[in-house]
mmCIF file with all atom_site columns, C-alpha atoms in Angstrom:
data_model
loop_
_atom_site.group_PDB
_atom_site.id
_atom_site.type_symbol
_atom_site.label_atom_id
_atom_site.label_alt_id
_atom_site.label_comp_id
_atom_site.label_asym_id
_atom_site.label_entity_id
_atom_site.label_seq_id
_atom_site.pdbx_PDB_ins_code
_atom_site.Cartn_x
_atom_site.Cartn_y
_atom_site.Cartn_z
_atom_site.occupancy
_atom_site.B_iso_or_equiv
_atom_site.pdbx_formal_charge
_atom_site.auth_seq_id
_atom_site.auth_comp_id
_atom_site.auth_asym_id
_atom_site.auth_atom_id
_atom_site.pdbx_PDB_model_num
ATOM 1   C CA . MET F 1 1   ? 139.286 19.105  79.943  1.00 52.00 ? 28  MET F CA 1
ATOM 2   C CA . ARG F 1 2   ? 139.286 21.889  82.566  1.00 56.00 ? 29  ARG F CA 1
ATOM 3   C CA . LYS F 1 3   ? 136.221 23.542  81.140  1.00 60.00 ? 30  LYS F CA 1
ATOM 4   C CA . GLU F 1 4   ? 134.436 20.203  81.478  1.00 61.00 ? 31  GLU F CA 1
ATOM 5   C CA . ALA F 1 5   ? 135.458 19.713  85.008  1.00 57.00 ? 32  ALA F CA 1
ATOM 6   C CA . LEU F 1 6   ? 134.425 23.141  85.918  1.00 56.00 ? 33  LEU F CA 1
ATOM 7   C CA . ASN F 1 7   ? 130.900 22.587  84.180  1.00 60.00 ? 34  ASN F CA 1
ATOM 8   C CA . LEU F 1 8   ? 130.739 19.249  86.393  1.00 58.00 ? 35  LEU F CA 1
ATOM 9   C CA . LEU F 1 9   ? 131.239 21.309  89.558  1.00 59.00 ? 36  LEU F CA 1
ATOM 10  C CA . GLY F 1 10  ? 129.073 24.154  88.434  1.00 61.00 ? 37  GLY F CA 1
ATOM 11  C CA . ASN F 1 11  ? 125.999 21.704  87.766  1.00 59.00 ? 38  ASN F CA 1
ATOM 12  C CA . LEU F 1 12  ? 126.967 20.184  91.431  1.00 55.00 ? 39  LEU F CA 1
ATOM 13  C CA . LEU F 1 13  ? 126.685 23.679  92.721  1.00 54.00 ? 40  LEU F CA 1
ATOM 14  C CA . THR F 1 14  ? 123.432 24.209  91.233  1.00 52.00 ? 41  THR F CA 1
ATOM 15  C CA . SER F 1 15  ? 121.982 20.752  91.504  1.00 46.00 ? 42  SER F CA 1
ATOM 16  C CA . ASN F 1 16  ? 121.388 20.522  87.788  1.00 44.00 ? 43  ASN F CA 1
ATOM 17  C CA . THR F 1 17  ? 120.668 16.818  86.966  1.00 39.00 ? 44  THR F CA 1
ATOM 18  C CA . ASP F 1 18  ? 120.342 17.522  83.271  1.00 42.00 ? 45  ASP F CA 1
ATOM 19  C CA . THR F 1 19  ? 124.210 17.149  82.666  1.00 39.00 ? 46  THR F CA 1
ATOM 20  C CA . PRO F 1 20  ? 124.945 14.358  80.275  1.00 40.00 ? 47  PRO F CA 1
ATOM 21  C CA . VAL F 1 21  ? 127.289 11.675  81.663  1.00 37.00 ? 48  VAL F CA 1
ATOM 22  C CA . ASP F 1 22  ? 129.572 11.961  78.555  1.00 39.00 ? 49  ASP F CA 1
ATOM 23  C CA . THR F 1 23  ? 130.712 15.616  79.714  1.00 37.00 ? 50  THR F CA 1
ATOM 24  C CA . VAL F 1 24  ? 132.799 14.015  82.436  1.00 35.00 ? 51  VAL F CA 1
ATOM 25  C CA . PRO F 1 25  ? 136.427 13.309  81.343  1.00 37.00 ? 52  PRO F CA 1
ATOM 26  C CA . THR F 1 26  ? 136.783 10.027  80.400  1.00 36.00 ? 53  THR F CA 1
ATOM 27  C CA . ALA F 1 27  ? 140.557 9.693   79.550  1.00 37.00 ? 54  ALA F CA 1
ATOM 28  C CA . PRO F 1 28  ? 142.515 9.315   82.791  1.00 40.00 ? 55  PRO F CA 1
ATOM 29  C CA . ASN F 1 29  ? 145.689 11.121  83.212  1.00 38.00 ? 56  ASN F CA 1
ATOM 30  C CA . THR F 1 30  ? 144.850 13.920  80.827  1.00 36.00 ? 57  THR F CA 1
ATOM 31  C CA . HIS F 1 31  ? 144.651 16.454  83.518  1.00 39.00 ? 58  HIS F CA 1
ATOM 32  C CA . LEU F 1 32  ? 146.282 16.979  87.042  1.00 38.00 ? 59  LEU F CA 1
ATOM 33  C CA . THR F 1 33  ? 145.685 13.934  89.273  1.00 39.00 ? 60  THR F CA 1
ATOM 34  C CA . LEU F 1 34  ? 145.207 14.414  92.476  1.00 40.00 ? 61  LEU F CA 1
ATOM 35  C CA . HIS F 1 35  ? 146.499 11.982  95.167  1.00 41.00 ? 62  HIS F CA 1
ATOM 36  C CA . GLN F 1 36  ? 144.090 10.640  97.795  1.00 41.00 ? 63  GLN F CA 1
ATOM 37  C CA . ASP F 1 37  ? 146.297 12.052  100.637 1.00 41.00 ? 64  ASP F CA 1
ATOM 38  C CA . ALA F 1 38  ? 146.078 15.535  99.379  1.00 40.00 ? 65  ALA F CA 1
ATOM 39  C CA . VAL F 1 39  ? 142.313 15.435  98.682  1.00 37.00 ? 66  VAL F CA 1
ATOM 40  C CA . ILE F 1 40  ? 141.782 14.201  102.407 1.00 34.00 ? 67  ILE F CA 1
ATOM 41  C CA . SER F 1 41  ? 144.153 16.860  103.926 1.00 36.00 ? 68  SER F CA 1
ATOM 42  C CA . ALA F 1 42  ? 142.507 19.701  101.691 1.00 44.00 ? 69  ALA F CA 1
ATOM 43  C CA . ASN F 1 43  ? 142.050 23.017  103.851 1.00 43.00 ? 70  ASN F CA 1
ATOM 44  C CA . PRO F 1 44  ? 139.002 22.105  104.301 1.00 47.00 ? 71  PRO F CA 1
ATOM 45  C CA . ASP F 1 45  ? 137.464 19.930  101.766 1.00 81.00 ? 72  ASP F CA 1
ATOM 46  C CA . VAL F 1 46  ? 136.044 22.437  99.196  1.00 86.00 ? 73  VAL F CA 1
ATOM 47  C CA . VAL F 1 47  ? 133.392 19.909  97.794  1.00 84.00 ? 74  VAL F CA 1
ATOM 48  C CA . ARG F 1 48  ? 132.229 19.418  101.406 1.00 87.00 ? 75  ARG F CA 1
ATOM 49  C CA . LEU F 1 49  ? 132.196 23.029  102.024 1.00 90.00 ? 76  LEU F CA 1
ATOM 50  C CA . LEU F 1 50  ? 130.160 23.858  98.978  1.00 89.00 ? 77  LEU F CA 1
ATOM 51  C CA . ALA F 1 51  ? 127.414 21.355  99.857  1.00 90.00 ? 78  ALA F CA 1
ATOM 52  C CA . ASP F 1 52  ? 125.635 23.933  101.868 1.00 94.00 ? 79  ASP F CA 1
ATOM 53  C CA . PRO F 1 53  ? 123.095 25.494  99.776  1.00 95.00 ? 80  PRO F CA 1
ATOM 54  C CA . LEU F 1 54  ? 123.556 29.002  100.876 1.00 97.00 ? 81  LEU F CA 1
ATOM 55  C CA . ARG F 1 55  ? 127.462 28.823  100.602 1.00 96.00 ? 82  ARG F CA 1
ATOM 56  C CA . ALA F 1 56  ? 126.941 27.274  97.047  1.00 94.00 ? 83  ALA F CA 1
ATOM 57  C CA . ARG F 1 57  ? 124.773 30.161  96.108  1.00 97.00 ? 84  ARG F CA 1
ATOM 58  C CA . ILE F 1 58  ? 127.284 32.670  97.670  1.00 97.00 ? 85  ILE F CA 1
ATOM 59  C CA . VAL F 1 59  ? 129.865 31.194  95.477  1.00 96.00 ? 86  VAL F CA 1
ATOM 60  C CA . GLN F 1 60  ? 127.732 31.352  92.491  1.00 95.00 ? 87  GLN F CA 1
ATOM 61  C CA . ILE F 1 61  ? 127.068 35.022  92.953  1.00 97.00 ? 88  ILE F CA 1
ATOM 62  C CA . LEU F 1 62  ? 130.687 35.800  93.476  1.00 97.00 ? 89  LEU F CA 1
ATOM 63  C CA . ALA F 1 63  ? 131.417 33.950  90.256  1.00 96.00 ? 90  ALA F CA 1
ATOM 64  C CA . ASP F 1 64  ? 129.561 37.007  88.483  1.00 96.00 ? 91  ASP F CA 1
ATOM 65  C CA . GLY F 1 65  ? 132.288 39.347  90.116  1.00 96.00 ? 92  GLY F CA 1
ATOM 66  C CA . PRO F 1 66  ? 133.243 40.836  93.586  1.00 97.00 ? 93  PRO F CA 1
ATOM 67  C CA . ALA F 1 67  ? 130.578 41.810  95.798  1.00 98.00 ? 94  ALA F CA 1
ATOM 68  C CA . THR F 1 68  ? 129.945 43.062  99.451  1.00 97.00 ? 95  THR F CA 1
ATOM 69  C CA . THR F 1 69  ? 128.163 41.449  102.439 1.00 97.00 ? 96  THR F CA 1
ATOM 70  C CA . SER F 1 70  ? 125.270 43.888  101.682 1.00 97.00 ? 97  SER F CA 1
ATOM 71  C CA . HIS F 1 71  ? 125.232 42.685  97.878  1.00 98.00 ? 98  HIS F CA 1
ATOM 72  C CA . LEU F 1 72  ? 125.025 39.085  98.982  1.00 98.00 ? 99  LEU F CA 1
ATOM 73  C CA . VAL F 1 73  ? 122.320 39.465  101.709 1.00 98.00 ? 100 VAL F CA 1
ATOM 74  C CA . ALA F 1 74  ? 120.331 41.407  99.059  1.00 98.00 ? 101 ALA F CA 1
ATOM 75  C CA . ASP F 1 75  ? 120.796 38.640  96.498  1.00 97.00 ? 102 ASP F CA 1
ATOM 76  C CA . THR F 1 76  ? 120.161 35.680  98.625  1.00 97.00 ? 103 THR F CA 1
ATOM 77  C CA . GLY F 1 77  ? 117.580 36.946  101.180 1.00 97.00 ? 104 GLY F CA 1
ATOM 78  C CA . ALA F 1 78  ? 119.459 35.481  104.101 1.00 97.00 ? 105 ALA F CA 1
ATOM 79  C CA . LYS F 1 79  ? 120.496 37.599  107.392 1.00 98.00 ? 106 LYS F CA 1
ATOM 80  C CA . GLN F 1 80  ? 123.650 39.442  107.347 1.00 97.00 ? 107 GLN F CA 1
ATOM 81  C CA . PRO F 1 81  ? 125.123 37.294  110.420 1.00 97.00 ? 108 PRO F CA 1
ATOM 82  C CA . ASN F 1 82  ? 124.348 34.307  108.548 1.00 97.00 ? 109 ASN F CA 1
ATOM 83  C CA . VAL F 1 83  ? 126.020 35.545  105.205 1.00 98.00 ? 110 VAL F CA 1
ATOM 84  C CA . SER F 1 84  ? 129.193 36.740  107.107 1.00 97.00 ? 111 SER F CA 1
ATOM 85  C CA . GLY F 1 85  ? 129.499 33.340  108.849 1.00 97.00 ? 112 GLY F CA 1
ATOM 86  C CA . HIS F 1 86  ? 129.643 31.680  105.453 1.00 97.00 ? 113 HIS F CA 1
ATOM 87  C CA . LEU F 1 87  ? 132.034 34.147  104.095 1.00 97.00 ? 114 LEU F CA 1
ATOM 88  C CA . LYS F 1 88  ? 134.382 33.378  106.786 1.00 96.00 ? 115 LYS F CA 1
ATOM 89  C CA . LEU F 1 89  ? 134.361 29.793  106.245 1.00 95.00 ? 116 LEU F CA 1
ATOM 90  C CA . LEU F 1 90  ? 134.986 30.551  102.630 1.00 95.00 ? 117 LEU F CA 1
ATOM 91  C CA . ARG F 1 91  ? 137.654 32.718  103.297 1.00 95.00 ? 118 ARG F CA 1
ATOM 92  C CA . GLU F 1 92  ? 139.386 30.155  105.808 1.00 93.00 ? 119 GLU F CA 1
ATOM 93  C CA . ALA F 1 93  ? 139.210 27.589  103.189 1.00 91.00 ? 120 ALA F CA 1
ATOM 94  C CA . GLY F 1 94  ? 140.867 29.791  100.419 1.00 92.00 ? 121 GLY F CA 1
ATOM 95  C CA . VAL F 1 95  ? 137.603 29.722  98.186  1.00 93.00 ? 122 VAL F CA 1
ATOM 96  C CA . VAL F 1 96  ? 137.200 33.671  98.434  1.00 96.00 ? 123 VAL F CA 1
ATOM 97  C CA . THR F 1 97  ? 139.274 36.652  99.418  1.00 97.00 ? 124 THR F CA 1
ATOM 98  C CA . ALA F 1 98  ? 138.285 39.850  101.178 1.00 97.00 ? 125 ALA F CA 1
ATOM 99  C CA . GLU F 1 99  ? 139.378 43.018  99.228  1.00 96.00 ? 126 GLU F CA 1
ATOM 100 C CA . PRO F 1 100 ? 138.882 46.364  101.297 1.00 97.00 ? 127 PRO F CA 1
ATOM 101 C CA . ARG F 1 101 ? 137.593 49.385  99.120  1.00 96.00 ? 128 ARG F CA 1
ATOM 102 C CA . GLY F 1 102 ? 137.109 52.437  100.686 1.00 95.00 ? 129 GLY F CA 1
ATOM 103 C CA . ARG F 1 103 ? 134.292 52.034  103.398 1.00 96.00 ? 130 ARG F CA 1
ATOM 104 C CA . PHE F 1 104 ? 133.218 48.461  101.762 1.00 96.00 ? 131 PHE F CA 1
ATOM 105 C CA . THR F 1 105 ? 134.841 45.089  101.713 1.00 97.00 ? 132 THR F CA 1
ATOM 106 C CA . TYR F 1 106 ? 134.466 43.049  98.517  1.00 98.00 ? 133 TYR F CA 1
ATOM 107 C CA . TYR F 1 107 ? 134.781 39.408  98.456  1.00 98.00 ? 134 TYR F CA 1
ATOM 108 C CA . ARG F 1 108 ? 136.251 37.884  95.436  1.00 97.00 ? 135 ARG F CA 1
ATOM 109 C CA . LEU F 1 109 ? 136.164 34.370  94.336  1.00 95.00 ? 136 LEU F CA 1
ATOM 110 C CA . ILE F 1 110 ? 139.354 32.275  94.085  1.00 93.00 ? 137 ILE F CA 1
ATOM 111 C CA . PRO F 1 111 ? 139.043 30.206  90.828  1.00 92.00 ? 138 PRO F CA 1
ATOM 112 C CA . ASP F 1 112 ? 141.887 28.161  91.560  1.00 90.00 ? 139 ASP F CA 1
ATOM 113 C CA . ALA F 1 113 ? 140.050 26.711  94.652  1.00 87.00 ? 140 ALA F CA 1
ATOM 114 C CA . LEU F 1 114 ? 137.072 25.716  92.446  1.00 89.00 ? 141 LEU F CA 1
ATOM 115 C CA . GLN F 1 115 ? 139.162 24.336  89.898  1.00 89.00 ? 142 GLN F CA 1
ATOM 116 C CA . GLY F 1 116 ? 140.866 21.911  92.328  1.00 85.00 ? 143 GLY F CA 1
ATOM 117 C CA . ALA F 1 117 ? 137.711 20.745  93.462  1.00 85.00 ? 144 ALA F CA 1
ATOM 118 C CA . ALA F 1 118 ? 136.342 20.342  89.948  1.00 86.00 ? 145 ALA F CA 1
ATOM 119 C CA . LEU F 1 119 ? 139.540 18.174  89.056  1.00 88.00 ? 146 LEU F CA 1
ATOM 120 C CA . HIS F 1 120 ? 139.072 16.197  92.193  1.00 84.00 ? 147 HIS F CA 1
ATOM 121 C CA . LEU F 1 121 ? 135.525 15.277  91.006  1.00 85.00 ? 148 LEU F CA 1
ATOM 122 C CA . ALA F 1 122 ? 136.527 14.593  87.428  1.00 89.00 ? 149 ALA F CA 1
ATOM 123 C CA . ASP F 1 123 ? 139.287 12.290  88.792  1.00 89.00 ? 150 ASP F CA 1
ATOM 124 C CA . LEU F 1 124 ? 136.866 10.537  90.842  1.00 88.00 ? 151 LEU F CA 1
ATOM 125 C CA . ALA F 1 125 ? 134.348 9.967   88.147  1.00 91.00 ? 152 ALA F CA 1
ATOM 126 C CA . ALA F 1 126 ? 137.108 8.542   85.895  1.00 93.00 ? 153 ALA F CA 1
ATOM 127 C CA . GLN F 1 127 ? 138.139 6.207   88.690  1.00 93.00 ? 154 GLN F CA 1
ATOM 128 C CA . ALA F 1 128 ? 134.560 5.050   89.278  1.00 93.00 ? 155 ALA F CA 1
ATOM 129 C CA . ARG F 1 129 ? 134.250 4.630   85.227  1.00 94.00 ? 156 ARG F CA 1
ATOM 130 C CA . ALA F 1 130 ? 137.565 2.492   85.156  1.00 94.00 ? 157 ALA F CA 1
ATOM 131 C CA . HIS F 1 131 ? 136.535 0.449   88.059  1.00 93.00 ? 158 HIS F CA 1
ATOM 132 C CA . SER F 1 132 ? 132.980 -0.173  87.764  1.00 91.00 ? 159 SER F CA 1
ATOM 133 C CA . GLU F 1 133 ? 132.921 -3.589  86.821  1.00 91.00 ? 160 GLU F CA 1
ATOM 134 C CA . HIS F 1 134 ? 135.665 -4.651  89.539  1.00 90.00 ? 161 HIS F CA 1
ATOM 135 C CA . PHE F 1 135 ? 133.671 -6.206  92.347  1.00 91.00 ? 162 PHE F CA 1
ATOM 136 C CA . ARG F 1 136 ? 135.197 -7.059  95.680  1.00 89.00 ? 163 ARG F CA 1
ATOM 137 C CA . THR F 1 137 ? 135.226 -10.773 96.642  1.00 92.00 ? 164 THR F CA 1
ATOM 138 C CA . CYS F 1 138 ? 133.392 -11.346 99.796  1.00 90.00 ? 165 CYS F CA 1
#
């Protein structure tokens, strides 16, 4: 179930529209259910944070292992101040952590932050599927 949720988030990050709908968890309450209040007050909303293409690319690169700002600049082609600004936002959101190693600072992805976002998206998909025929009255 968690692998499916992570695949859903991964496909959102890479804008892959080839994901079959049946990879979204369909059985409600088979995984951690996030309450609406917790989602709204997330620090900040990871899904919204990852909507930026460069931040999503940085997260995708860091999924392959820790990297320095120089690595990320080389891999993305973005300017160093731009990459540093995105890393700051990702650190503040708890998506990445900085780890000094000698003269360099390596940035490491925090998988639990992404997993929480993936579970939230899976919950929304299950909720939408369960209520797809409930039309509001006018």
